[in-house]
Short mmCIF file of C-alpha atoms and ligand atoms in Angstrom, two decimals:
data_model
loop_
_atom_site.label_atom_id
_atom_site.label_comp_id
_atom_site.label_asym_id
_atom_site.label_seq_id
_atom_site.Cartn_x
_atom_site.Cartn_y
_atom_site.Cartn_z
CA MET A 1 94.52 131.51 -60.36
CA ARG A 2 94.74 127.97 -61.79
CA ILE A 3 92.69 125.76 -59.96
CA PRO A 4 92.87 122.19 -59.76
CA HIS A 5 91.06 118.69 -58.33
CA LEU A 6 92.64 117.26 -55.67
CA ILE A 7 92.97 113.22 -56.09
CA ASN A 8 94.51 110.93 -53.96
CA GLY A 9 96.87 114.01 -51.82
CA GLN A 10 97.89 115.70 -56.10
CA ALA A 11 97.09 118.33 -57.55
CA ILE A 12 95.62 117.25 -61.27
CA ALA A 13 95.51 119.78 -63.83
CA GLY A 14 91.91 117.89 -66.15
CA ARG A 15 91.74 118.31 -69.59
CA ASP A 16 89.03 121.43 -70.01
CA HIS A 17 88.95 123.61 -67.64
CA PHE A 18 85.92 127.20 -67.19
CA ASP A 19 86.69 130.81 -65.50
CA SER A 20 85.08 131.35 -62.36
CA ILE A 21 83.90 135.03 -62.45
CA ASN A 22 83.80 137.19 -59.44
CA PRO A 23 79.76 138.65 -59.94
CA ALA A 24 80.07 141.96 -58.52
CA ASN A 25 83.03 143.77 -61.38
CA GLN A 26 82.33 139.97 -63.50
CA GLN A 27 85.81 140.26 -63.31
CA VAL A 28 87.95 136.08 -63.37
CA LEU A 29 88.55 134.49 -60.51
CA ALA A 30 90.50 131.72 -61.54
CA THR A 31 90.93 129.36 -64.50
CA VAL A 32 88.99 126.23 -62.75
CA ALA A 33 89.36 122.56 -63.47
CA ALA A 34 86.51 120.66 -65.62
CA GLY A 35 85.86 116.97 -63.67
CA SER A 36 84.42 114.11 -65.98
CA ALA A 37 83.95 110.22 -65.54
CA GLU A 38 87.38 110.13 -66.22
CA GLU A 39 88.61 112.23 -62.85
CA VAL A 40 85.04 111.71 -60.79
CA GLN A 41 86.35 107.54 -61.32
CA LEU A 42 90.06 108.39 -60.34
CA ALA A 43 88.60 110.01 -57.38
CA VAL A 44 86.78 107.60 -56.47
CA ALA A 45 88.74 104.31 -56.42
CA ALA A 46 91.48 106.69 -54.61
CA ALA A 47 88.76 107.18 -51.52
CA LYS A 48 87.79 103.09 -51.97
CA SER A 49 92.14 102.60 -51.31
CA ALA A 50 92.52 105.50 -48.41
CA LEU A 51 89.19 103.98 -46.17
CA PRO A 52 90.29 100.87 -44.89
CA ALA A 53 93.27 103.00 -43.46
CA TRP A 54 91.26 105.95 -42.15
CA ALA A 55 88.15 104.13 -40.78
CA GLY A 56 91.10 101.79 -38.89
CA LYS A 57 92.27 104.88 -37.19
CA PRO A 58 91.50 105.49 -33.14
CA PRO A 59 88.70 108.34 -33.26
CA ALA A 60 90.99 110.04 -31.59
CA GLN A 61 94.00 109.62 -33.85
CA ARG A 62 90.62 111.32 -36.61
CA ALA A 63 89.48 113.93 -34.20
CA LYS A 64 93.27 115.57 -33.73
CA ILE A 65 92.98 116.40 -37.99
CA MET A 66 90.23 117.48 -37.46
CA HIS A 67 90.96 119.56 -34.79
CA ARG A 68 93.50 120.62 -36.64
CA LEU A 69 91.88 121.81 -40.11
CA GLY A 70 89.70 123.88 -38.26
CA GLU A 71 92.25 125.98 -36.07
CA LEU A 72 93.70 125.78 -40.02
CA ILE A 73 90.58 127.37 -41.29
CA THR A 74 90.21 129.97 -38.14
CA ARG A 75 94.26 131.14 -39.14
CA ASP A 76 92.86 131.86 -42.27
CA GLN A 77 89.71 133.33 -41.64
CA ALA A 78 90.46 136.88 -43.00
CA GLU A 79 91.27 135.40 -46.86
CA LEU A 80 88.70 132.73 -46.85
CA ALA A 81 86.71 135.31 -46.15
CA ARG A 82 87.16 137.28 -48.97
CA ILE A 83 87.57 134.05 -51.63
CA GLU A 84 84.38 133.18 -50.43
CA THR A 85 83.27 137.04 -51.30
CA ALA A 86 84.57 137.47 -54.26
CA ASP A 87 83.63 133.67 -55.62
CA CYS A 88 79.72 134.04 -54.75
CA GLY A 89 79.00 137.83 -54.14
CA GLN A 90 78.53 137.14 -50.44
CA ALA A 91 78.82 139.92 -48.46
CA ILE A 92 82.56 141.16 -46.46
CA ALA A 93 81.01 141.04 -43.21
CA GLN A 94 78.48 138.30 -43.06
CA THR A 95 81.23 135.70 -44.80
CA GLY A 96 83.88 136.83 -41.79
CA ALA A 97 81.98 136.62 -38.90
CA ASN A 98 79.81 134.40 -39.71
CA LEU A 99 80.01 132.27 -42.12
CA VAL A 100 83.83 131.12 -42.38
CA PRO A 101 84.38 130.82 -38.23
CA ARG A 102 80.82 127.97 -38.13
CA ALA A 103 82.29 125.95 -41.07
CA ALA A 104 85.98 126.14 -38.52
CA ASP A 105 83.02 125.40 -35.57
CA SER A 106 82.06 122.08 -38.39
CA PHE A 107 85.90 120.39 -37.74
CA HIS A 108 86.21 121.18 -33.63
CA HIS A 109 82.40 119.86 -33.28
CA TYR A 110 82.88 116.52 -35.13
CA ALA A 111 87.05 115.62 -33.54
CA GLU A 112 84.81 115.97 -30.31
CA LEU A 113 81.33 114.03 -31.87
CA CYS A 114 83.90 111.07 -32.93
CA THR A 115 85.80 111.18 -28.98
CA ARG A 116 82.03 109.91 -28.32
CA MET A 117 80.77 107.27 -31.14
CA ASP A 118 79.40 104.27 -28.81
CA GLY A 119 76.54 101.38 -29.37
CA GLN A 120 73.98 99.64 -27.38
CA THR A 121 73.66 96.29 -26.05
CA HIS A 122 70.80 94.99 -26.28
CA PRO A 123 70.73 91.21 -24.21
CA THR A 124 68.18 88.87 -24.00
CA PRO A 125 68.81 85.34 -21.72
CA THR A 126 69.96 83.81 -24.50
CA HIS A 127 72.20 86.47 -26.47
CA LEU A 128 74.07 89.11 -26.28
CA ASN A 129 73.06 91.95 -28.90
CA TYR A 130 75.45 94.42 -29.27
CA THR A 131 75.71 97.83 -32.15
CA LEU A 132 78.57 98.61 -34.10
CA LEU A 133 78.24 101.74 -35.95
CA GLN A 134 80.40 101.54 -38.66
CA PRO A 135 81.98 104.12 -41.53
CA VAL A 136 78.99 103.81 -44.79
CA GLY A 137 81.61 103.84 -46.52
CA VAL A 138 83.71 106.12 -49.57
CA CYS A 139 81.15 109.80 -50.42
CA ALA A 140 80.15 111.52 -52.65
CA LEU A 141 79.35 115.38 -51.44
CA VAL A 142 78.12 117.51 -53.53
CA ALA A 143 77.11 120.87 -52.28
CA PRO A 144 75.63 124.69 -53.80
CA TRP A 145 77.56 128.01 -54.44
CA ASN A 146 75.59 130.03 -51.71
CA VAL A 147 78.06 129.60 -49.06
CA PRO A 148 80.29 126.84 -50.43
CA LEU A 149 83.48 127.11 -47.52
CA LEU A 150 80.82 126.35 -45.30
CA THR A 151 78.07 124.26 -46.74
CA ALA A 152 81.73 121.49 -47.97
CA SER A 153 82.58 121.81 -44.31
CA ALA A 154 78.87 121.04 -42.49
CA LYS A 155 79.86 117.71 -44.87
CA VAL A 156 83.04 116.93 -44.89
CA ALA A 157 83.93 116.97 -41.10
CA PRO A 158 81.23 114.57 -40.38
CA CYS A 159 81.34 111.84 -43.40
CA LEU A 160 85.15 112.07 -42.61
CA ALA A 161 85.08 112.56 -38.55
CA PHE A 162 83.07 109.40 -38.39
CA GLY A 163 85.49 107.15 -40.55
CA ASN A 164 84.48 107.68 -44.31
CA THR A 165 86.35 109.21 -47.72
CA ALA A 166 84.94 111.65 -49.36
CA VAL A 167 84.82 112.67 -53.15
CA LEU A 168 83.25 117.11 -53.13
CA LYS A 169 82.43 118.49 -55.72
CA PRO A 170 81.14 121.84 -55.28
CA SER A 171 79.54 124.85 -57.23
CA GLU A 172 80.87 125.23 -60.68
CA LEU A 173 79.74 128.84 -59.68
CA SER A 174 81.95 129.00 -56.48
CA PRO A 175 84.86 126.48 -56.39
CA LEU A 176 87.07 128.50 -54.93
CA THR A 177 87.51 128.01 -50.81
CA ALA A 178 86.38 124.76 -51.49
CA ALA A 179 89.74 123.51 -53.21
CA ARG A 180 91.48 126.09 -50.00
CA LEU A 181 89.65 123.54 -48.11
CA GLY A 182 91.00 120.86 -50.04
CA GLU A 183 94.99 122.53 -49.49
CA LEU A 184 94.22 122.86 -45.54
CA ALA A 185 93.44 119.21 -45.40
CA LEU A 186 96.58 117.72 -46.47
CA GLU A 187 98.26 120.41 -44.45
CA ALA A 188 96.50 119.11 -41.16
CA GLY A 189 97.34 116.03 -41.86
CA VAL A 190 94.06 114.63 -43.71
CA PRO A 191 96.12 111.26 -45.52
CA PRO A 192 95.76 111.49 -49.19
CA GLY A 193 92.86 109.76 -51.21
CA VAL A 194 90.13 110.43 -47.79
CA LEU A 195 88.95 114.01 -49.47
CA ASN A 196 89.38 114.36 -52.83
CA ILE A 197 87.74 117.07 -54.51
CA VAL A 198 86.71 116.93 -58.38
CA GLN A 199 85.76 120.64 -59.59
CA GLY A 200 83.02 121.28 -62.56
CA ASN A 201 79.69 121.08 -63.91
CA GLY A 202 77.06 118.44 -62.60
CA ARG A 203 76.29 116.76 -65.46
CA ASP A 204 80.03 115.70 -66.78
CA ALA A 205 81.25 115.99 -62.60
CA GLY A 206 77.66 115.69 -60.12
CA ALA A 207 76.34 112.56 -62.08
CA PRO A 208 79.23 110.21 -62.79
CA LEU A 209 80.61 110.53 -58.52
CA VAL A 210 76.37 110.15 -57.25
CA ALA A 211 75.75 107.37 -60.03
CA HIS A 212 78.47 105.66 -59.31
CA PRO A 213 78.93 102.21 -58.09
CA ASP A 214 81.65 102.66 -54.68
CA VAL A 215 79.55 105.50 -53.85
CA ARG A 216 77.32 103.82 -50.96
CA LEU A 217 76.29 107.95 -49.61
CA VAL A 218 74.81 110.91 -51.64
CA SER A 219 74.82 114.10 -48.82
CA PHE A 220 73.44 117.10 -50.95
CA THR A 221 72.57 120.46 -50.91
CA GLY A 222 71.71 121.91 -53.36
CA SER A 223 67.79 122.44 -55.34
CA THR A 224 64.40 119.96 -55.41
CA ALA A 225 64.74 119.66 -58.97
CA THR A 226 68.57 118.49 -58.61
CA GLY A 227 67.21 116.64 -55.78
CA HIS A 228 65.41 114.54 -57.84
CA ALA A 229 67.41 114.01 -60.58
CA ILE A 230 69.82 112.90 -58.88
CA VAL A 231 67.45 110.93 -56.76
CA ARG A 232 66.88 109.18 -60.04
CA ASN A 233 70.41 108.87 -62.27
CA ALA A 234 71.80 107.06 -59.11
CA GLY A 235 69.65 104.56 -57.55
CA LEU A 236 69.34 102.58 -54.55
CA LYS A 237 72.29 104.20 -52.30
CA LYS A 238 72.08 106.25 -48.88
CA TYR A 239 70.88 110.05 -48.89
CA SER A 240 70.94 112.74 -47.35
CA MET A 241 68.97 115.73 -48.86
CA GLU A 242 69.39 119.31 -48.01
CA LEU A 243 66.78 121.12 -50.21
CA GLY A 244 65.10 124.36 -51.22
CA GLY A 245 62.79 126.40 -49.36
CA LYS A 246 59.89 128.96 -49.46
CA SER A 247 60.08 129.34 -44.64
CA PRO A 248 57.22 131.43 -43.60
CA PHE A 249 57.60 134.19 -41.19
CA ILE A 250 55.02 134.53 -39.58
CA VAL A 251 54.43 138.04 -36.53
CA PHE A 252 51.44 137.62 -34.68
CA GLU A 253 49.74 141.08 -33.23
CA ASP A 254 50.12 140.60 -29.83
CA ALA A 255 55.05 139.75 -30.55
CA ASP A 256 57.43 142.92 -30.22
CA PHE A 257 57.15 144.24 -33.16
CA GLU A 258 60.69 145.63 -32.79
CA ARG A 259 62.39 142.66 -32.77
CA ALA A 260 60.23 140.97 -35.39
CA LEU A 261 60.90 143.94 -37.84
CA ASP A 262 64.82 143.29 -37.35
CA ALA A 263 64.45 139.60 -38.43
CA ALA A 264 62.40 139.43 -41.20
CA LEU A 265 64.59 141.84 -42.34
CA VAL A 266 67.24 139.79 -41.55
CA MET A 267 65.84 136.85 -42.51
CA ILE A 268 64.83 138.37 -46.22
CA PHE A 269 68.26 140.09 -47.14
CA SER A 270 70.97 138.48 -45.54
CA ILE A 271 73.03 136.13 -47.34
CA ASN A 272 71.49 138.77 -50.43
CA GLY A 273 68.31 136.10 -50.01
CA GLU A 274 70.30 133.65 -51.59
CA ARG A 275 69.34 131.21 -48.28
CA CYS A 276 67.48 127.75 -48.27
CA THR A 277 66.03 129.50 -44.77
CA ALA A 278 64.80 132.39 -45.35
CA GLY A 279 62.07 134.10 -44.56
CA SER A 280 60.68 134.79 -48.05
CA ARG A 281 56.97 133.81 -47.22
CA ILE A 282 56.22 136.86 -44.37
CA LEU A 283 52.61 136.63 -42.67
CA VAL A 284 51.95 139.60 -40.35
CA GLN A 285 48.00 139.58 -38.35
CA ARG A 286 45.59 141.76 -40.44
CA THR A 287 45.45 144.26 -36.74
CA ILE A 288 49.26 145.31 -37.36
CA TYR A 289 49.75 144.54 -41.60
CA PRO A 290 50.02 148.49 -42.47
CA GLU A 291 52.61 149.36 -39.75
CA PHE A 292 54.72 146.16 -40.55
CA ALA A 293 54.88 146.54 -44.55
CA ARG A 294 55.09 150.33 -43.65
CA ARG A 295 57.95 150.39 -41.24
CA PHE A 296 59.50 146.47 -43.34
CA VAL A 297 59.97 148.85 -46.24
CA GLU A 298 60.79 151.84 -45.20
CA ARG A 299 64.43 149.65 -43.62
CA ALA A 300 64.21 148.28 -46.80
CA ARG A 301 64.85 151.20 -48.82
CA ARG A 302 68.19 151.79 -46.94
CA ILE A 303 69.20 148.23 -46.81
CA PRO A 304 73.30 149.32 -48.45
CA VAL A 305 73.70 147.59 -52.01
CA GLY A 306 76.77 147.08 -53.46
CA ASP A 307 80.98 146.17 -53.37
CA PRO A 308 80.75 142.32 -50.83
CA LEU A 309 84.26 143.60 -50.26
CA ASP A 310 83.35 147.30 -48.78
CA PRO A 311 82.38 146.32 -44.67
CA ALA A 312 79.44 148.66 -44.64
CA THR A 313 77.65 146.49 -47.28
CA VAL A 314 74.49 143.65 -46.78
CA ILE A 315 73.43 143.38 -49.79
CA GLY A 316 76.44 142.05 -52.21
CA PRO A 317 75.16 140.29 -56.16
CA MET A 318 73.67 137.86 -57.30
CA VAL A 319 76.10 134.70 -58.26
CA SER A 320 75.71 134.11 -62.14
CA GLN A 321 73.60 136.12 -64.21
CA GLY A 322 71.71 133.61 -65.21
CA HIS A 323 70.92 133.71 -61.53
CA LEU A 324 70.55 137.48 -61.72
CA ALA A 325 68.33 136.97 -64.52
CA ARG A 326 65.79 134.59 -63.00
CA VAL A 327 65.45 136.75 -59.97
CA ARG A 328 64.78 140.00 -61.91
CA GLY A 329 62.55 136.96 -64.48
CA TYR A 330 60.64 136.39 -60.48
CA ILE A 331 59.85 140.06 -60.31
CA GLU A 332 58.72 140.23 -63.98
CA LEU A 333 56.49 137.40 -62.99
CA GLY A 334 55.76 139.43 -59.59
CA LEU A 335 54.07 142.23 -61.50
CA GLN A 336 52.30 140.74 -63.77
CA GLU A 337 50.43 137.84 -61.46
CA GLY A 338 48.67 141.05 -60.00
CA ALA A 339 51.08 141.83 -56.98
CA THR A 340 51.89 144.61 -55.19
CA LEU A 341 55.52 146.71 -56.17
CA LEU A 342 56.65 148.22 -52.70
CA CYS A 343 60.30 148.70 -52.85
CA GLY A 344 63.12 147.96 -55.80
CA GLY A 345 62.66 146.00 -58.31
CA VAL A 346 63.55 144.83 -61.77
CA GLN A 347 66.39 147.98 -61.87
CA LYS A 348 68.61 150.02 -59.63
CA PRO A 349 65.26 152.07 -57.87
CA ASP A 350 66.16 155.68 -58.19
CA TYR A 351 66.27 156.37 -54.40
CA ALA A 352 68.65 153.59 -53.90
CA PRO A 353 71.73 155.39 -53.92
CA GLU A 354 74.78 154.66 -56.94
CA VAL A 355 77.33 151.75 -56.37
CA ALA A 356 81.10 152.33 -56.85
CA GLY A 357 82.75 152.52 -60.42
CA SER A 358 84.44 149.47 -59.99
CA VAL A 359 82.17 147.15 -59.85
CA ARG A 360 78.83 148.71 -61.46
CA ASP A 361 78.40 145.84 -63.00
CA GLY A 362 78.10 143.86 -60.35
CA ASN A 363 74.89 141.48 -60.04
CA PHE A 364 73.11 143.55 -58.08
CA VAL A 365 69.25 143.30 -56.61
CA TRP A 366 67.73 145.82 -54.46
CA PRO A 367 65.98 144.83 -51.80
CA THR A 368 62.18 143.99 -53.42
CA VAL A 369 59.35 143.77 -51.20
CA PHE A 370 55.97 142.59 -52.34
CA ALA A 371 51.88 143.24 -50.99
CA ASP A 372 48.51 141.86 -51.83
CA VAL A 373 50.41 138.34 -53.04
CA ARG A 374 47.66 135.43 -53.36
CA PRO A 375 48.64 131.98 -52.02
CA ASP A 376 48.48 130.40 -55.30
CA MET A 377 50.98 133.65 -57.12
CA ARG A 378 54.52 131.93 -58.77
CA ILE A 379 56.41 134.49 -57.07
CA MET A 380 54.43 132.86 -53.37
CA ARG A 381 54.88 129.35 -54.21
CA GLU A 382 58.09 129.30 -56.14
CA GLU A 383 61.62 129.63 -54.48
CA ILE A 384 62.93 132.86 -55.87
CA PHE A 385 66.32 132.44 -54.66
CA GLY A 386 67.17 136.11 -53.60
CA PRO A 387 66.59 139.05 -52.07
CA VAL A 388 62.79 139.43 -52.56
CA ALA A 389 60.22 139.28 -50.10
CA CYS A 390 56.38 138.75 -50.32
CA LEU A 391 54.03 139.99 -47.46
CA GLN A 392 50.61 138.76 -46.98
CA PRO A 393 48.54 138.90 -43.93
CA PHE A 394 46.60 136.64 -41.72
CA ASP A 395 43.11 136.71 -39.29
CA ASP A 396 43.70 134.65 -36.89
CA GLU A 397 46.39 131.31 -35.79
CA ALA A 398 44.48 128.69 -37.41
CA ASP A 399 44.64 131.15 -40.90
CA ALA A 400 48.36 131.76 -40.15
CA ILE A 401 48.67 128.46 -39.75
CA ALA A 402 46.80 127.68 -43.41
CA GLN A 403 49.00 129.85 -44.70
CA ALA A 404 52.68 128.93 -43.61
CA ASN A 405 51.37 125.24 -45.05
CA ASP A 406 50.00 126.00 -47.70
CA ASN A 407 53.10 125.08 -49.59
CA PRO A 408 55.31 122.23 -50.92
CA TYR A 409 58.60 123.01 -49.64
CA GLY A 410 58.88 122.33 -46.02
CA LEU A 411 62.77 123.89 -44.18
CA ALA A 412 62.29 126.32 -41.54
CA SER A 413 59.47 129.30 -40.58
CA TYR A 414 59.36 131.46 -37.69
CA VAL A 415 57.00 132.53 -35.27
CA TRP A 416 57.17 135.59 -33.32
CA SER A 417 54.12 135.97 -30.68
CA GLU A 418 54.69 136.61 -26.49
CA ASN A 419 51.75 133.86 -25.87
CA ALA A 420 53.87 131.84 -24.96
CA GLY A 421 51.22 128.81 -25.55
CA ARG A 422 50.69 129.95 -28.63
CA ALA A 423 53.88 130.08 -29.97
CA HIS A 424 54.31 125.97 -28.56
CA ARG A 425 50.67 125.75 -30.90
CA VAL A 426 52.27 127.25 -33.84
CA ALA A 427 55.70 125.92 -33.70
CA ALA A 428 54.38 122.13 -33.58
CA ALA A 429 51.43 122.42 -36.54
CA LEU A 430 54.08 124.03 -39.29
CA GLU A 431 55.07 122.00 -41.18
CA ALA A 432 58.68 122.49 -41.23
CA GLY A 433 61.84 120.42 -40.51
CA VAL A 434 63.13 123.84 -37.85
CA CYS A 435 60.57 126.48 -36.29
CA TYR A 436 62.51 129.76 -34.62
CA VAL A 437 60.11 131.37 -32.08
CA ASN A 438 61.31 134.48 -31.70
CA SER A 439 64.47 134.30 -33.00
CA GLN A 440 66.18 134.81 -36.79
CA SER A 441 67.60 131.23 -37.67
CA ALA A 442 70.22 130.68 -35.43
CA ARG A 443 72.35 127.25 -35.61
CA ASP A 444 73.73 124.60 -33.36
CA PRO A 445 75.59 122.73 -35.18
CA ARG A 446 74.33 120.22 -32.26
CA PRO A 447 70.01 119.73 -32.93
CA PRO A 448 68.60 117.66 -36.46
CA PHE A 449 69.03 121.00 -39.47
CA GLY A 450 66.87 119.75 -42.61
CA GLY A 451 63.59 120.01 -44.08
CA VAL A 452 60.03 118.30 -44.46
CA LYS A 453 57.98 117.84 -48.31
CA ALA A 454 60.19 119.09 -50.98
CA SER A 455 61.85 120.68 -48.88
CA GLY A 456 64.84 117.00 -48.32
CA LEU A 457 65.11 113.37 -46.31
CA GLY A 458 67.47 113.57 -43.43
CA ARG A 459 68.81 115.84 -41.37
CA ASP A 460 72.37 116.92 -40.40
CA GLY A 461 73.68 118.38 -37.18
CA GLY A 462 75.23 116.74 -33.96
CA HIS A 463 73.66 112.78 -34.17
CA TRP A 464 71.85 113.15 -36.49
CA SER A 465 74.50 113.47 -38.76
CA LEU A 466 76.29 110.72 -37.07
CA GLN A 467 73.17 108.57 -38.58
CA THR A 468 73.73 109.62 -42.36
CA PHE A 469 77.50 108.92 -41.56
CA THR A 470 76.96 106.22 -40.51
CA GLU A 471 75.64 102.34 -40.38
CA PRO A 472 74.48 100.43 -37.76
CA LYS A 473 75.58 97.14 -37.33
CA ASN A 474 74.21 94.38 -35.15
CA ILE A 475 75.76 91.90 -34.08
CA SER A 476 73.86 88.95 -32.19
CA ILE A 477 76.34 86.35 -29.36
CA SER A 478 75.03 83.77 -29.05
CA TYR A 479 75.75 82.19 -24.97
CA GLY A 480 76.44 79.01 -26.17
CA GLN A 481 73.32 76.81 -24.73
CA HIS A 482 69.86 78.05 -26.93
CA ALA A 483 67.75 75.62 -28.86
CA ILE A 484 68.74 74.80 -32.26
CA PRO A 485 65.62 72.62 -33.97
CA ARG A 486 67.17 69.51 -34.45
CA TRP A 487 66.17 68.60 -38.03
CA GLY A 488 66.64 65.78 -40.32
CA LEU A 489 68.29 64.38 -37.34
P1 LIG B 1 71.88 122.47 -57.97
O1 LIG B 1 70.84 122.29 -57.34
O2 LIG B 1 71.50 123.55 -59.39
O3 LIG B 1 73.23 122.45 -57.66
C1 LIG B 1 73.33 122.16 -56.48
C2 LIG B 1 74.71 121.38 -56.85
O4 LIG B 1 74.54 120.12 -57.63
C3 LIG B 1 75.95 121.95 -57.96
O5 LIG B 1 77.53 121.50 -57.50
C4 LIG B 1 75.88 121.19 -59.01
O6 LIG B 1 77.17 121.18 -59.88
C5 LIG B 1 74.88 119.92 -58.66
N1 LIG B 1 74.34 119.32 -59.82
C6 LIG B 1 73.60 120.03 -60.60
N2 LIG B 1 73.02 118.28 -61.02
C7 LIG B 1 73.51 117.66 -61.35
C8 LIG B 1 73.00 116.39 -61.36
N3 LIG B 1 72.63 115.85 -62.05
N4 LIG B 1 73.72 115.58 -60.54
C9 LIG B 1 74.56 115.56 -59.20
N5 LIG B 1 76.10 116.76 -58.65
C10 LIG B 1 74.47 118.28 -59.73
O7 LIG B 1 72.08 123.86 -56.92
P2 LIG B 1 72.02 125.69 -56.47
O8 LIG B 1 71.49 127.04 -57.18
O9 LIG B 1 74.08 125.60 -56.77
O10 LIG B 1 71.89 125.66 -54.98
C11 LIG B 1 70.77 126.61 -54.46
C12 LIG B 1 70.06 125.39 -54.40
O11 LIG B 1 70.51 125.08 -52.97
C13 LIG B 1 68.67 126.50 -53.83
O12 LIG B 1 67.66 125.31 -53.82
C14 LIG B 1 68.19 125.87 -52.31
O13 LIG B 1 67.09 126.50 -51.79
C15 LIG B 1 69.52 124.90 -51.86
N6 LIG B 1 69.95 124.79 -50.47
C16 LIG B 1 69.46 124.00 -49.61
C17 LIG B 1 69.93 124.35 -47.42
C18 LIG B 1 69.65 122.83 -47.20
O14 LIG B 1 70.13 122.91 -45.77
N7 LIG B 1 68.59 122.69 -47.35
C19 LIG B 1 71.17 125.40 -48.14
C20 LIG B 1 72.08 125.72 -48.94
C21 LIG B 1 71.02 125.76 -50.56
#
């Protein structure tokens, strides 16, 4: 299969190519066009010339097209889930039931919201101020590899619904579903040039895209290090930055133990642990810590690892051999730092069944749990982005808050307590953009999503995406009788 760029509604083969590899068996899934400044230039020019007509469409017409695109994603849901799973290694049970349907939801949600955009009026005795929400212009949408269709949709849907045009750069590690999204957009009636896709890596395609002078906004999801590099390179633009995380999952002794245990396992082992909201620092009150750790490890050892296309699989292969080496490197580091390995490890543990022959060469990491982790250890401070949990006891509420906040990141957080007052107090005190109480992450398209500290800038979701993807303009009109100084008469 060959995957081209999508520029001005045309499939552009490009001069250079790279292979997209199936992480379950190392086979080539597709040969993908590798973009450079040349394709970026064409794509930005196409987005710029498509902007006036698209921004000038009545919102109801844009909404109709966005709804249609959501319906097409639902029509092709099974195929998209299979492509996504083959490309990035996420288990089909999660791509099919959760990640692809949520991509469709994004288009329906922003289709509705764009028809309800309204400004404000601020009258004075002499002037009427009113606010127009206008599209920002040409937007660069740069996506990571972990949940590619969902992230692309969460950017493309509000961007287009609110009247902007876009150049999307998917990750070079999982480019396939974004390419399908481009085809579906054309089928839905998105005019040529409104959504362009330049494939390729960060250095050759991403960097010239974000730095392009006609790009007015960069909506980026990816690592904190790349976020810094983009701001340095792209200069003064509007930014939305959804970056890394090392989220605390806090379990008090008065929590519903069984539900907390279930959710703790889900939040570190779902999406292969390759999720920005992973509850990777599991902080448990000392009184229940030994029992929690024992039960957590007992369950973690039994989680099925293997062929991501098997509906029974929970953890599929890491997205690439490079990322596999990185995750294994952190496991080795944890051992060197003196943490205690309770299960998993660098290689397949003896208690785990062999994976099937056809995926024997997959980039697998088995659920790995460290205990006796100190707050200063790198495995406790840095984002591993794999199925690796760190368990740590705490003494009381103040200690839990202090440990949770002792980290550079501030994306998600989780609090488990049946004491409502404590749950509210701790949720308010945590340095995080999102806090789930007595729950795993439960995303809704309306509330704000994003991080503080090293986890990012700005918020996505509902009205917060409206703020990102529009510029408010104040228009101040005089009633014609206010005083104007008459200098120089
Ligand atoms: P990454 O930063 O390596 O790459 C992200 C994207 O940026 C890719 O498309 C890449 O090609 C591009 N890129 C790389 N260098 C660039 C440059 N100099 N200029 C422009 N573009 C460039 O991240 P990744 O490894 O793909 O994704 C994993 C990271 O994403 C993790 O840190 C994870 O926490 C984060 N993430 C955050 C969220 C969130 O909502 N906060 C969601 C998903 C993933």
